[in-house]
């Protein structure tokens, strides 16, 4: 097995200008974040309009989107390896436009959840396609650098999305948020159609054959780095989704400052963006392992401190905002490097591998996040405990993957 930190032969590089390539990759990744985070300020209004009395049940507007996002990975992976990154992205983004429009006109909570499920399933192709795009052009530390820069740009969307949702609510109702999503996706569809060439070489296209697909799945889940770092990413993703499910109720019901939801959310997203900027700057020098392993250890320490303060009744809003922002910075450092290390040996089956890894990390992450979200009891303890437990288990998964040799270059 090739070491992710061992120099590897150069790949072609970006098929368009590097800055535009990174911006396009980041925008594709951000489409899913917009679909998740812009809805947070509107959850109470959706519940009131569609007759959802239980506050915890409103979380399914988020969970359904993420569930469709995870489940569809197994479908999109073989498609991008057979038909190419560009073609699948075009069809998937168009599907997202239609699903978002359907959500905007939904007359019941059931229809809204169905539309959200379809939207998540469509936008899943953007994650698979972007990872495959980057893997077509870069590998090793260079891939980690590109992903870090893309994550940094991508983090602007979580910073702005709740504010966008609140702004839309000033001029319209919650349905207008879905129209904004559809319009944003339509603009991205045009960008991809006009500027993005195909990066999958014709001779590298893989047939859609059950035996070949199963073999790709088997290779992905039996490769030590792929499985181990996907497992670690799954655990941290579950904690992140627990945060997404809980943050609206925490700000509304625990701290009684709903007007600060966008600000607190922006603070956590900003530290994640800063962490990815630092990663892009130093990963070529320090290596993916040292940065990712150190980030997980720091996340565990921060979550443990936060939990002690919360249990002692000292978790004031300022304390929550600062410690959660630092915790999410550690998540950002770990996640971008986990993706690069999990994909290092998967170049020949990049689409299939990213689909399996995404299916595992997102689908299981959604379930973990739903458990954390449904455990909301009027305090911040369940969410913080979710980060602590996920961090400890992720570190254990990394230790097994690396046979106990952490932090090596």
PDB file of N, CA, C and O in Angstrom, residues 200-205:
ATOM      1  N   UNK A 200     -12.213  12.706 -17.061  1.00  0.00           N
ATOM      2  CA  UNK A 200     -12.049  11.254 -17.143  1.00  0.00           C
ATOM      3  C   UNK A 200     -11.558  10.884 -18.533  1.00  0.00           C
ATOM      4  O   UNK A 200     -12.224  11.154 -19.533  1.00  0.00           O
ATOM      5  N   UNK A 201     -10.377  10.272 -18.595  1.00  0.00           N
ATOM      6  CA  UNK A 201      -9.842   9.854 -19.893  1.00  0.00           C
ATOM      7  C   UNK A 201     -10.720   8.761 -20.498  1.00  0.00           C
ATOM      8  O   UNK A 201     -11.189   7.868 -19.770  1.00  0.00           O
ATOM      9  N   UNK A 202     -10.980   8.782 -21.797  1.00  0.00           N
ATOM     10  CA  UNK A 202     -11.859   7.778 -22.409  1.00  0.00           C
ATOM     11  C   UNK A 202     -11.425   6.349 -22.114  1.00  0.00           C
ATOM     12  O   UNK A 202     -12.266   5.466 -21.871  1.00  0.00           O
ATOM     13  N   UNK A 203     -10.120   6.118 -22.121  1.00  0.00           N
ATOM     14  CA  UNK A 203      -9.643   4.751 -21.870  1.00  0.00           C
ATOM     15  C   UNK A 203      -9.800   4.332 -20.414  1.00  0.00           C
ATOM     16  O   UNK A 203      -9.698   3.143 -20.088  1.00  0.00           O
ATOM     17  N   UNK A 204     -10.054   5.315 -19.527  1.00  0.00           N
ATOM     18  CA  UNK A 204     -10.212   5.003 -18.105  1.00  0.00           C
ATOM     19  C   UNK A 204     -11.669   4.785 -17.713  1.00  0.00           C
ATOM     20  O   UNK A 204     -11.955   4.430 -16.562  1.00  0.00           O
ATOM     21  N   UNK A 205     -12.603   4.985 -18.653  1.00  0.00           N
ATOM     22  CA  UNK A 205     -14.018   4.780 -18.352  1.00  0.00           C
ATOM     23  C   UNK A 205     -14.272   3.311 -18.011  1.00  0.00           C
ATOM     24  O   UNK A 205     -13.752   2.409 -18.676  1.00  0.00           O
TER      25      UNK A 205
END
